[in-house]
């Protein structure tokens, strides 16, 4: 039987030995909050990189019908460079998808198919913004409404217009809008945006290109207003 004094001394030694080292070989333990802080910091960097990378794809789409060949080539290079910056930080599947869309952009550029170029580029934009992690100040659905408007407008400029895909783009926009239309920052814009989507749908039903182009422009302009509403101070 161990005497009480020896037992206390032995226990103290054991506690000292256990407390002085940890399972990492004696290194000080990281505070529990450190991993989550590191993850949050990395997530913010990835989100910022994705947002920045989406811009050249959007610009390429927006200027696809008006840019000179030299300007198009410059915009394509910018989109390719943006995709390259993402490669070390995004899943391989996303990088592969972007390369597929960029290859389609290059083919369309070679054959001077501006509609196909715009659509391939905006699909790349969609893949990028859909991958933004976390909860950005401006919801991802706002960017996807941008995508829907550009897709619809590109289809409207095809010869003949791609009415079926324009209808699909409008349905997609309705789904994205349903996700955010009830949010408080959009209260003053709700009716106008609903009406804008209705105008897009009506133009498709009427097979009216002029109305469709006007409705697409109005929708894209209103998306800018949605972004501003979410960025406004509370």
CSV table of N, CA, C and O in Angstrom, one decimal, residues 92-208:
chain,number,residue,atom,x,y,z
A,92,UNK,N,-10.2,20.5,-59.0
A,92,UNK,CA,-9.8,20.2,-60.3
A,92,UNK,C,-10.9,20.2,-61.3
A,92,UNK,O,-10.8,20.6,-62.5
A,93,UNK,N,-12.1,19.8,-60.8
A,93,UNK,CA,-13.3,19.7,-61.7
A,93,UNK,C,-13.7,21.1,-62.2
A,93,UNK,O,-14.1,21.3,-63.4
A,94,UNK,N,-13.5,22.1,-61.3
A,94,UNK,CA,-13.9,23.5,-61.8
A,94,UNK,C,-12.8,24.0,-62.8
A,94,UNK,O,-13.2,24.5,-63.8
A,95,UNK,N,-11.6,23.7,-62.5
A,95,UNK,CA,-10.5,24.1,-63.5
A,95,UNK,C,-10.8,23.5,-64.8
A,95,UNK,O,-10.6,24.1,-65.9
A,96,UNK,N,-11.1,22.2,-64.8
A,96,UNK,CA,-11.3,21.5,-66.1
A,96,UNK,C,-12.5,22.0,-66.8
A,96,UNK,O,-12.5,22.2,-68.0
A,97,UNK,N,-13.6,22.4,-66.1
A,97,UNK,CA,-14.8,22.9,-66.7
A,97,UNK,C,-14.4,24.3,-67.3
A,97,UNK,O,-14.9,24.6,-68.5
A,98,UNK,N,-13.7,25.1,-66.7
A,98,UNK,CA,-13.3,26.4,-67.2
A,98,UNK,C,-12.5,26.2,-68.5
A,98,UNK,O,-12.7,27.0,-69.5
A,99,UNK,N,-11.6,25.2,-68.5
A,99,UNK,CA,-10.8,25.0,-69.7
A,99,UNK,C,-11.7,24.5,-70.9
A,99,UNK,O,-11.5,24.9,-72.0
A,100,UNK,N,-12.7,23.8,-70.6
A,100,UNK,CA,-13.7,23.4,-71.6
A,100,UNK,C,-14.4,24.6,-72.2
A,100,UNK,O,-14.6,24.7,-73.4
A,101,UNK,N,-14.9,25.5,-71.3
A,101,UNK,CA,-15.6,26.7,-71.8
A,101,UNK,C,-14.6,27.6,-72.6
A,101,UNK,O,-15.0,28.2,-73.6
A,102,UNK,N,-13.4,27.7,-72.1
A,102,UNK,CA,-12.4,28.5,-72.8
A,102,UNK,C,-12.1,27.9,-74.2
A,102,UNK,O,-11.9,28.7,-75.2
A,103,UNK,N,-12.0,26.6,-74.3
A,103,UNK,CA,-11.8,26.0,-75.6
A,103,UNK,C,-12.9,26.3,-76.5
A,103,UNK,O,-12.7,26.5,-77.7
A,104,UNK,N,-14.2,26.3,-76.0
A,104,UNK,CA,-15.3,26.6,-76.8
A,104,UNK,C,-15.3,28.1,-77.3
A,104,UNK,O,-15.6,28.5,-78.4
A,105,UNK,N,-14.8,29.0,-76.4
A,105,UNK,CA,-14.6,30.4,-76.7
A,105,UNK,C,-13.6,30.5,-77.9
A,105,UNK,O,-13.8,31.2,-78.8
A,106,UNK,N,-12.5,29.8,-77.8
A,106,UNK,CA,-11.5,29.8,-78.8
A,106,UNK,C,-12.0,29.3,-80.2
A,106,UNK,O,-11.7,29.9,-81.2
A,107,UNK,N,-12.8,28.3,-80.1
A,107,UNK,CA,-13.4,27.8,-81.4
A,107,UNK,C,-14.3,28.8,-82.0
A,107,UNK,O,-14.3,29.0,-83.2
A,108,UNK,N,-15.1,29.4,-81.1
A,108,UNK,CA,-16.1,30.4,-81.6
A,108,UNK,C,-15.3,31.6,-82.2
A,108,UNK,O,-15.8,32.2,-83.2
A,109,UNK,N,-14.3,32.0,-81.5
A,109,UNK,CA,-13.5,33.1,-82.0
A,109,UNK,C,-12.9,32.8,-83.4
A,109,UNK,O,-12.9,33.7,-84.3
A,110,UNK,N,-12.4,31.6,-83.6
A,110,UNK,CA,-11.8,31.2,-84.8
A,110,UNK,C,-12.8,31.2,-86.0
A,110,UNK,O,-12.4,31.6,-87.1
A,111,UNK,N,-14.0,30.8,-85.7
A,111,UNK,CA,-15.0,30.8,-86.7
A,111,UNK,C,-15.9,32.1,-86.7
A,111,UNK,O,-16.9,32.2,-87.5
A,112,UNK,N,-15.5,33.0,-85.9
A,112,UNK,CA,-16.3,34.3,-85.8
A,112,UNK,C,-17.7,34.1,-85.5
A,112,UNK,O,-18.6,34.8,-86.0
A,113,UNK,N,-18.0,33.2,-84.6
A,113,UNK,CA,-19.4,32.9,-84.1
A,113,UNK,C,-19.6,33.7,-82.8
A,113,UNK,O,-19.3,33.1,-81.7
A,114,UNK,N,-20.0,34.9,-82.9
A,114,UNK,CA,-20.1,35.8,-81.7
A,114,UNK,C,-21.1,35.3,-80.7
A,114,UNK,O,-20.9,35.4,-79.5
A,115,UNK,N,-22.2,34.7,-81.1
A,115,UNK,CA,-23.2,34.2,-80.2
A,115,UNK,C,-22.6,33.1,-79.4
A,115,UNK,O,-22.7,33.0,-78.1
A,116,UNK,N,-22.0,32.1,-80.0
A,116,UNK,CA,-21.4,31.0,-79.3
A,116,UNK,C,-20.3,31.4,-78.4
A,116,UNK,O,-20.1,30.8,-77.3
A,117,UNK,N,-19.5,32.4,-78.8
A,117,UNK,CA,-18.5,32.9,-78.0
A,117,UNK,C,-19.1,33.5,-76.7
A,117,UNK,O,-18.6,33.2,-75.6
A,118,UNK,N,-20.1,34.3,-76.8
A,118,UNK,CA,-20.7,34.9,-75.7
A,118,UNK,C,-21.3,33.9,-74.7
A,118,UNK,O,-21.2,34.0,-73.5
A,119,UNK,N,-21.9,32.9,-75.3
A,119,UNK,CA,-22.6,31.8,-74.4
A,119,UNK,C,-21.5,31.0,-73.7
A,119,UNK,O,-21.7,30.6,-72.6
A,120,UNK,N,-20.4,30.7,-74.4
A,120,UNK,CA,-19.4,29.9,-73.8
A,120,UNK,C,-18.7,30.7,-72.6
A,120,UNK,O,-18.4,30.1,-71.6
A,121,UNK,N,-18.5,31.9,-72.9
A,121,UNK,CA,-17.9,32.8,-71.8
A,121,UNK,C,-18.8,32.9,-70.6
A,121,UNK,O,-18.4,32.9,-69.5
A,122,UNK,N,-20.1,33.2,-70.9
A,122,UNK,CA,-21.0,33.4,-69.7
A,122,UNK,C,-21.2,32.1,-69.0
A,122,UNK,O,-21.5,32.1,-67.7
A,123,UNK,N,-21.1,30.9,-69.6
A,123,UNK,CA,-21.1,29.7,-68.9
A,123,UNK,C,-19.9,29.5,-68.0
A,123,UNK,O,-20.0,29.0,-66.8
A,124,UNK,N,-18.8,30.0,-68.4
A,124,UNK,CA,-17.6,30.0,-67.5
A,124,UNK,C,-17.8,30.9,-66.4
A,124,UNK,O,-17.5,30.6,-65.2
A,125,UNK,N,-18.4,32.1,-66.6
A,125,UNK,CA,-18.8,33.0,-65.5
A,125,UNK,C,-19.7,32.3,-64.5
A,125,UNK,O,-19.5,32.5,-63.3
A,126,UNK,N,-20.7,31.6,-65.0
A,126,UNK,CA,-21.6,30.9,-64.1
A,126,UNK,C,-20.9,29.9,-63.2
A,126,UNK,O,-21.2,29.9,-62.0
A,127,UNK,N,-20.0,29.2,-63.8
A,127,UNK,CA,-19.3,28.2,-63.0
A,127,UNK,C,-18.4,28.8,-61.9
A,127,UNK,O,-18.3,28.4,-60.8
A,128,UNK,N,-17.8,30.0,-62.3
A,128,UNK,CA,-17.0,30.7,-61.3
A,128,UNK,C,-17.8,31.2,-60.1
A,128,UNK,O,-17.5,31.0,-59.0
A,129,UNK,N,-18.8,32.0,-60.4
A,129,UNK,CA,-19.6,32.6,-59.3
A,129,UNK,C,-20.3,31.6,-58.5
A,129,UNK,O,-20.5,31.8,-57.3
A,130,UNK,N,-20.7,30.5,-59.1
A,130,UNK,CA,-21.4,29.4,-58.3
A,130,UNK,C,-20.5,28.8,-57.3
A,130,UNK,O,-21.0,28.2,-56.4
A,131,UNK,N,-19.2,28.9,-57.5
A,131,UNK,CA,-18.2,28.3,-56.6
A,131,UNK,C,-17.8,29.2,-55.5
A,131,UNK,O,-17.0,28.7,-54.6
A,132,UNK,N,-18.3,30.4,-55.4
A,132,UNK,CA,-17.9,31.3,-54.3
A,132,UNK,C,-18.3,30.7,-53.0
A,132,UNK,O,-19.5,30.4,-52.8
A,133,UNK,N,-17.4,30.5,-52.0
A,133,UNK,CA,-17.8,29.9,-50.8
A,133,UNK,C,-18.4,30.9,-49.8
A,133,UNK,O,-18.3,32.1,-50.0
A,134,UNK,N,-19.0,30.4,-48.7
A,134,UNK,CA,-19.5,31.2,-47.7
A,134,UNK,C,-20.7,32.0,-48.0
A,134,UNK,O,-21.5,31.5,-48.9
A,135,UNK,N,-21.0,33.1,-47.4
A,135,UNK,CA,-22.2,33.9,-47.6
A,135,UNK,C,-21.7,35.3,-48.0
A,135,UNK,O,-21.6,36.2,-47.1
A,136,UNK,N,-21.5,35.5,-49.2
A,136,UNK,CA,-21.0,36.9,-49.7
A,136,UNK,C,-22.1,37.9,-49.4
A,136,UNK,O,-23.3,37.6,-49.3
A,137,UNK,N,-21.6,39.2,-49.3
A,137,UNK,CA,-22.5,40.3,-49.0
A,137,UNK,C,-23.6,40.4,-50.1
A,137,UNK,O,-24.8,40.7,-49.8
A,138,UNK,N,-23.2,40.2,-51.3
A,138,UNK,CA,-24.1,40.2,-52.5
A,138,UNK,C,-24.4,38.7,-52.8
A,138,UNK,O,-23.4,38.0,-53.2
A,139,UNK,N,-25.6,38.2,-52.6
A,139,UNK,CA,-25.8,36.8,-52.8
A,139,UNK,C,-25.4,36.3,-54.2
A,139,UNK,O,-25.5,37.0,-55.1
A,140,UNK,N,-25.0,35.1,-54.2
A,140,UNK,CA,-24.6,34.5,-55.5
A,140,UNK,C,-25.8,34.5,-56.5
A,140,UNK,O,-25.5,34.7,-57.7
A,141,UNK,N,-27.0,34.4,-56.0
A,141,UNK,CA,-28.1,34.4,-56.9
A,141,UNK,C,-28.2,35.7,-57.7
A,141,UNK,O,-28.7,35.8,-58.8
A,142,UNK,N,-27.7,36.8,-57.2
A,142,UNK,CA,-27.7,38.1,-57.9
A,142,UNK,C,-26.7,37.9,-59.1
A,142,UNK,O,-27.1,38.3,-60.3
A,143,UNK,N,-25.6,37.4,-58.9
A,143,UNK,CA,-24.7,37.1,-60.1
A,143,UNK,C,-25.3,36.2,-61.1
A,143,UNK,O,-25.1,36.3,-62.3
A,144,UNK,N,-26.0,35.2,-60.6
A,144,UNK,CA,-26.7,34.3,-61.5
A,144,UNK,C,-27.8,34.9,-62.3
A,144,UNK,O,-28.1,34.5,-63.4
A,145,UNK,N,-28.4,35.9,-61.7
A,145,UNK,CA,-29.4,36.7,-62.5
A,145,UNK,C,-28.7,37.5,-63.6
A,145,UNK,O,-29.2,37.6,-64.7
A,146,UNK,N,-27.5,37.9,-63.3
A,146,UNK,CA,-26.7,38.6,-64.4
A,146,UNK,C,-26.4,37.5,-65.5
A,146,UNK,O,-26.6,37.8,-66.7
A,147,UNK,N,-26.0,36.4,-65.1
A,147,UNK,CA,-25.8,35.3,-66.1
A,147,UNK,C,-27.0,35.0,-66.9
A,147,UNK,O,-26.9,34.9,-68.2
A,148,UNK,N,-28.2,34.9,-66.3
A,148,UNK,CA,-29.4,34.6,-67.0
A,148,UNK,C,-29.7,35.7,-68.1
A,148,UNK,O,-30.1,35.5,-69.2
A,149,UNK,N,-29.5,37.0,-67.7
A,149,UNK,CA,-29.7,38.1,-68.6
A,149,UNK,C,-28.8,38.1,-69.8
A,149,UNK,O,-29.2,38.3,-70.9
A,150,UNK,N,-27.5,37.8,-69.6
A,150,UNK,CA,-26.6,37.8,-70.7
A,150,UNK,C,-26.8,36.6,-71.6
A,150,UNK,O,-26.7,36.7,-72.8
A,151,UNK,N,-27.2,35.5,-71.0
A,151,UNK,CA,-27.5,34.3,-71.8
A,151,UNK,C,-28.7,34.6,-72.7
A,151,UNK,O,-28.7,34.3,-73.9
A,152,UNK,N,-29.8,35.1,-72.1
A,152,UNK,CA,-31.0,35.5,-72.8
A,152,UNK,C,-30.7,36.4,-74.0
A,152,UNK,O,-31.1,36.3,-75.1
A,153,UNK,N,-29.9,37.5,-73.7
A,153,UNK,CA,-29.6,38.5,-74.7
A,153,UNK,C,-28.7,37.9,-75.8
A,153,UNK,O,-28.9,38.3,-77.0
A,154,UNK,N,-27.8,37.0,-75.5
A,154,UNK,CA,-27.0,36.4,-76.6
A,154,UNK,C,-27.8,35.6,-77.5
A,154,UNK,O,-27.7,35.6,-78.7
A,155,UNK,N,-28.7,34.8,-76.9
A,155,UNK,CA,-29.7,34.0,-77.7
A,155,UNK,C,-30.5,34.8,-78.6
A,155,UNK,O,-30.9,34.4,-79.7
A,156,UNK,N,-30.9,36.0,-78.1
A,156,UNK,CA,-31.8,36.9,-78.9
A,156,UNK,C,-31.1,37.4,-80.1
A,156,UNK,O,-31.7,37.8,-81.1
A,157,UNK,N,-29.7,37.4,-80.1
A,157,UNK,CA,-29.0,37.9,-81.2
A,157,UNK,C,-28.5,36.8,-82.2
A,157,UNK,O,-27.9,37.1,-83.2
A,158,UNK,N,-28.9,35.6,-81.9
A,158,UNK,CA,-28.6,34.5,-82.9
A,158,UNK,C,-29.5,34.6,-84.1
A,158,UNK,O,-30.6,35.3,-84.1
A,159,UNK,N,-29.1,34.0,-85.2
A,159,UNK,CA,-29.9,34.0,-86.4
A,159,UNK,C,-30.3,32.6,-86.8
A,159,UNK,O,-29.4,31.9,-87.3
A,160,UNK,N,-31.5,32.1,-86.6
A,160,UNK,CA,-32.6,32.8,-85.9
A,160,UNK,C,-32.4,32.8,-84.4
A,160,UNK,O,-31.6,32.1,-83.9
A,161,UNK,N,-33.2,33.6,-83.7
A,161,UNK,CA,-33.1,33.7,-82.3
A,161,UNK,C,-33.4,32.3,-81.6
A,161,UNK,O,-34.2,31.5,-82.2
A,162,UNK,N,-32.7,32.0,-80.6
A,162,UNK,CA,-32.8,30.7,-79.9
A,162,UNK,C,-33.9,30.8,-78.8
A,162,UNK,O,-33.6,30.9,-77.6
A,163,UNK,N,-35.2,30.8,-79.3
A,163,UNK,CA,-36.3,31.1,-78.4
A,163,UNK,C,-36.4,30.1,-77.2
A,163,UNK,O,-36.7,30.4,-76.1
A,164,UNK,N,-36.1,28.8,-77.5
A,164,UNK,CA,-36.3,27.8,-76.5
A,164,UNK,C,-35.2,28.0,-75.4
A,164,UNK,O,-35.6,27.9,-74.2
A,165,UNK,N,-34.0,28.4,-75.7
A,165,UNK,CA,-33.0,28.6,-74.7
A,165,UNK,C,-33.3,29.9,-74.0
A,165,UNK,O,-33.0,30.1,-72.8
A,166,UNK,N,-33.9,30.9,-74.7
A,166,UNK,CA,-34.3,32.1,-74.0
A,166,UNK,C,-35.3,31.8,-72.9
A,166,UNK,O,-35.3,32.4,-71.8
A,167,UNK,N,-36.3,31.0,-73.3
A,167,UNK,CA,-37.3,30.6,-72.3
A,167,UNK,C,-36.7,29.9,-71.1
A,167,UNK,O,-37.0,30.1,-69.9
A,168,UNK,N,-35.7,29.0,-71.4
A,168,UNK,CA,-35.0,28.3,-70.3
A,168,UNK,C,-34.2,29.3,-69.4
A,168,UNK,O,-34.2,29.1,-68.2
A,169,UNK,N,-33.6,30.3,-70.0
A,169,UNK,CA,-32.9,31.3,-69.3
A,169,UNK,C,-33.8,32.1,-68.4
A,169,UNK,O,-33.4,32.4,-67.2
A,170,UNK,N,-35.0,32.4,-68.9
A,170,UNK,CA,-36.0,33.1,-68.1
A,170,UNK,C,-36.5,32.3,-66.9
A,170,UNK,O,-36.6,32.8,-65.8
A,171,UNK,N,-36.7,31.0,-67.1
A,171,UNK,CA,-37.1,30.1,-66.1
A,171,UNK,C,-36.0,30.0,-65.0
A,171,UNK,O,-36.3,30.1,-63.8
A,172,UNK,N,-34.8,30.0,-65.4
A,172,UNK,CA,-33.6,29.9,-64.5
A,172,UNK,C,-33.6,31.2,-63.7
A,172,UNK,O,-33.4,31.2,-62.5
A,173,UNK,N,-33.8,32.4,-64.3
A,173,UNK,CA,-33.9,33.6,-63.6
A,173,UNK,C,-35.0,33.7,-62.6
A,173,UNK,O,-34.8,34.2,-61.5
A,174,UNK,N,-36.1,33.1,-62.9
A,174,UNK,CA,-37.2,33.1,-62.0
A,174,UNK,C,-36.8,32.3,-60.7
A,174,UNK,O,-37.2,32.7,-59.6
A,175,UNK,N,-36.1,31.2,-60.9
A,175,UNK,CA,-35.7,30.3,-59.8
A,175,UNK,C,-34.7,31.1,-58.9
A,175,UNK,O,-34.8,31.0,-57.7
A,176,UNK,N,-33.8,31.8,-59.5
A,176,UNK,CA,-32.8,32.5,-58.8
A,176,UNK,C,-33.5,33.7,-58.0
A,176,UNK,O,-33.2,34.0,-56.9
A,177,UNK,N,-34.4,34.3,-58.7
A,177,UNK,CA,-35.1,35.5,-58.1
A,177,UNK,C,-35.9,35.0,-56.9
A,177,UNK,O,-36.0,35.7,-55.9
A,178,UNK,N,-36.6,33.8,-57.0
A,178,UNK,CA,-37.4,33.3,-55.9
A,178,UNK,C,-36.5,33.1,-54.6
A,178,UNK,O,-37.1,33.2,-53.5
A,179,UNK,N,-35.3,32.8,-54.8
A,179,UNK,CA,-34.4,32.6,-53.6
A,179,UNK,C,-34.1,33.9,-52.8
A,179,UNK,O,-33.8,33.8,-51.7
A,180,UNK,N,-34.2,35.0,-53.5
A,180,UNK,CA,-33.8,36.3,-52.8
A,180,UNK,C,-34.8,37.4,-52.8
A,180,UNK,O,-34.6,38.4,-52.1
A,181,UNK,N,-35.9,37.2,-53.5
A,181,UNK,CA,-36.9,38.3,-53.7
A,181,UNK,C,-37.5,38.7,-52.4
A,181,UNK,O,-37.9,39.9,-52.2
A,182,UNK,N,-37.5,37.8,-51.4
A,182,UNK,CA,-38.1,38.2,-50.1
A,182,UNK,C,-37.2,38.9,-49.1
A,182,UNK,O,-37.6,39.3,-48.0
A,183,UNK,N,-35.9,39.0,-49.5
A,183,UNK,CA,-35.0,39.7,-48.6
A,183,UNK,C,-35.2,41.2,-48.5
A,183,UNK,O,-35.6,41.8,-49.4
A,184,UNK,N,-35.0,41.6,-47.3
A,184,UNK,CA,-35.4,43.0,-46.9
A,184,UNK,C,-34.7,44.1,-47.8
A,184,UNK,O,-35.4,45.0,-48.2
A,185,UNK,N,-33.4,43.9,-48.2
A,185,UNK,CA,-32.8,45.0,-49.0
A,185,UNK,C,-33.5,45.2,-50.4
A,185,UNK,O,-33.3,46.2,-51.0
A,186,UNK,N,-34.2,44.2,-50.8
A,186,UNK,CA,-34.8,44.3,-52.1
A,186,UNK,C,-36.3,44.7,-52.1
A,186,UNK,O,-36.9,44.7,-53.2
A,187,UNK,N,-36.8,45.1,-51.0
A,187,UNK,CA,-38.2,45.4,-50.9
A,187,UNK,C,-38.7,46.5,-51.9
A,187,UNK,O,-39.7,46.3,-52.5
A,188,UNK,N,-37.9,47.5,-52.2
A,188,UNK,CA,-38.3,48.6,-53.1
A,188,UNK,C,-38.1,48.2,-54.5
A,188,UNK,O,-38.7,48.9,-55.4
A,189,UNK,N,-37.4,47.1,-54.8
A,189,UNK,CA,-37.1,46.7,-56.2
A,189,UNK,C,-38.0,45.5,-56.6
A,189,UNK,O,-38.0,45.1,-57.8
A,190,UNK,N,-38.7,44.9,-55.6
A,190,UNK,CA,-39.3,43.6,-55.9
A,190,UNK,C,-40.3,43.7,-57.0
A,190,UNK,O,-40.3,42.8,-57.9
A,191,UNK,N,-41.2,44.6,-57.0
A,191,UNK,CA,-42.2,44.7,-58.1
A,191,UNK,C,-41.6,44.9,-59.5
A,191,UNK,O,-42.0,44.3,-60.5
A,192,UNK,N,-40.7,45.9,-59.5
A,192,UNK,CA,-40.0,46.2,-60.8
A,192,UNK,C,-39.3,45.0,-61.4
A,192,UNK,O,-39.4,44.8,-62.6
A,193,UNK,N,-38.6,44.2,-60.5
A,193,UNK,CA,-37.9,43.1,-61.0
A,193,UNK,C,-38.8,42.0,-61.5
A,193,UNK,O,-38.6,41.4,-62.5
A,194,UNK,N,-39.9,41.8,-60.7
A,194,UNK,CA,-40.9,40.8,-61.2
A,194,UNK,C,-41.4,41.2,-62.5
A,194,UNK,O,-41.6,40.4,-63.4
A,195,UNK,N,-41.7,42.5,-62.7
A,195,UNK,CA,-42.3,43.0,-64.0
A,195,UNK,C,-41.2,42.8,-65.1
A,195,UNK,O,-41.6,42.5,-66.3
A,196,UNK,N,-40.0,43.0,-64.8
A,196,UNK,CA,-38.9,42.8,-65.8
A,196,UNK,C,-38.8,41.4,-66.3
A,196,UNK,O,-38.7,41.1,-67.5
A,197,UNK,N,-39.0,40.4,-65.4
A,197,UNK,CA,-38.9,39.0,-65.8
A,197,UNK,C,-40.2,38.7,-66.6
A,197,UNK,O,-40.1,37.9,-67.6
A,198,UNK,N,-41.3,39.3,-66.2
A,198,UNK,CA,-42.5,39.1,-67.0
A,198,UNK,C,-42.4,39.6,-68.4
A,198,UNK,O,-42.8,39.0,-69.4
A,199,UNK,N,-41.7,40.7,-68.6
A,199,UNK,CA,-41.4,41.3,-69.9
A,199,UNK,C,-40.6,40.4,-70.7
A,199,UNK,O,-40.8,40.2,-71.9
A,200,UNK,N,-39.6,39.7,-70.1
A,200,UNK,CA,-38.7,38.8,-70.8
A,200,UNK,C,-39.5,37.6,-71.3
A,200,UNK,O,-39.4,37.1,-72.4
A,201,UNK,N,-40.4,37.1,-70.4
A,201,UNK,CA,-41.2,35.9,-70.8
A,201,UNK,C,-42.2,36.3,-71.9
A,201,UNK,O,-42.4,35.5,-72.9
A,202,UNK,N,-42.8,37.5,-71.9
A,202,UNK,CA,-43.7,37.9,-72.9
A,202,UNK,C,-43.1,38.1,-74.2
A,202,UNK,O,-43.6,37.7,-75.3
A,203,UNK,N,-41.8,38.6,-74.3
A,203,UNK,CA,-41.1,38.8,-75.5
A,203,UNK,C,-40.8,37.4,-76.2
A,203,UNK,O,-40.9,37.3,-77.4
A,204,UNK,N,-40.5,36.4,-75.4
A,204,UNK,CA,-40.3,35.1,-75.9
A,204,UNK,C,-41.6,34.5,-76.5
A,204,UNK,O,-41.6,34.0,-77.6
A,205,UNK,N,-42.6,34.6,-75.8
A,205,UNK,CA,-43.9,34.1,-76.3
A,205,UNK,C,-44.3,34.8,-77.6
A,205,UNK,O,-44.9,34.1,-78.5
A,206,UNK,N,-44.0,36.1,-77.7
A,206,UNK,CA,-44.4,36.8,-78.9
A,206,UNK,C,-43.3,36.7,-80.0
A,206,UNK,O,-43.6,37.1,-81.2
A,207,UNK,N,-42.2,36.0,-79.7
A,207,UNK,CA,-41.1,35.9,-80.7
A,207,UNK,C,-40.7,37.3,-81.2
A,207,UNK,O,-40.5,37.5,-82.4
A,208,UNK,N,-40.6,38.3,-80.3
A,208,UNK,CA,-40.3,39.6,-80.6
A,208,UNK,C,-38.9,40.0,-80.2
A,208,UNK,O,-38.6,40.2,-79.0
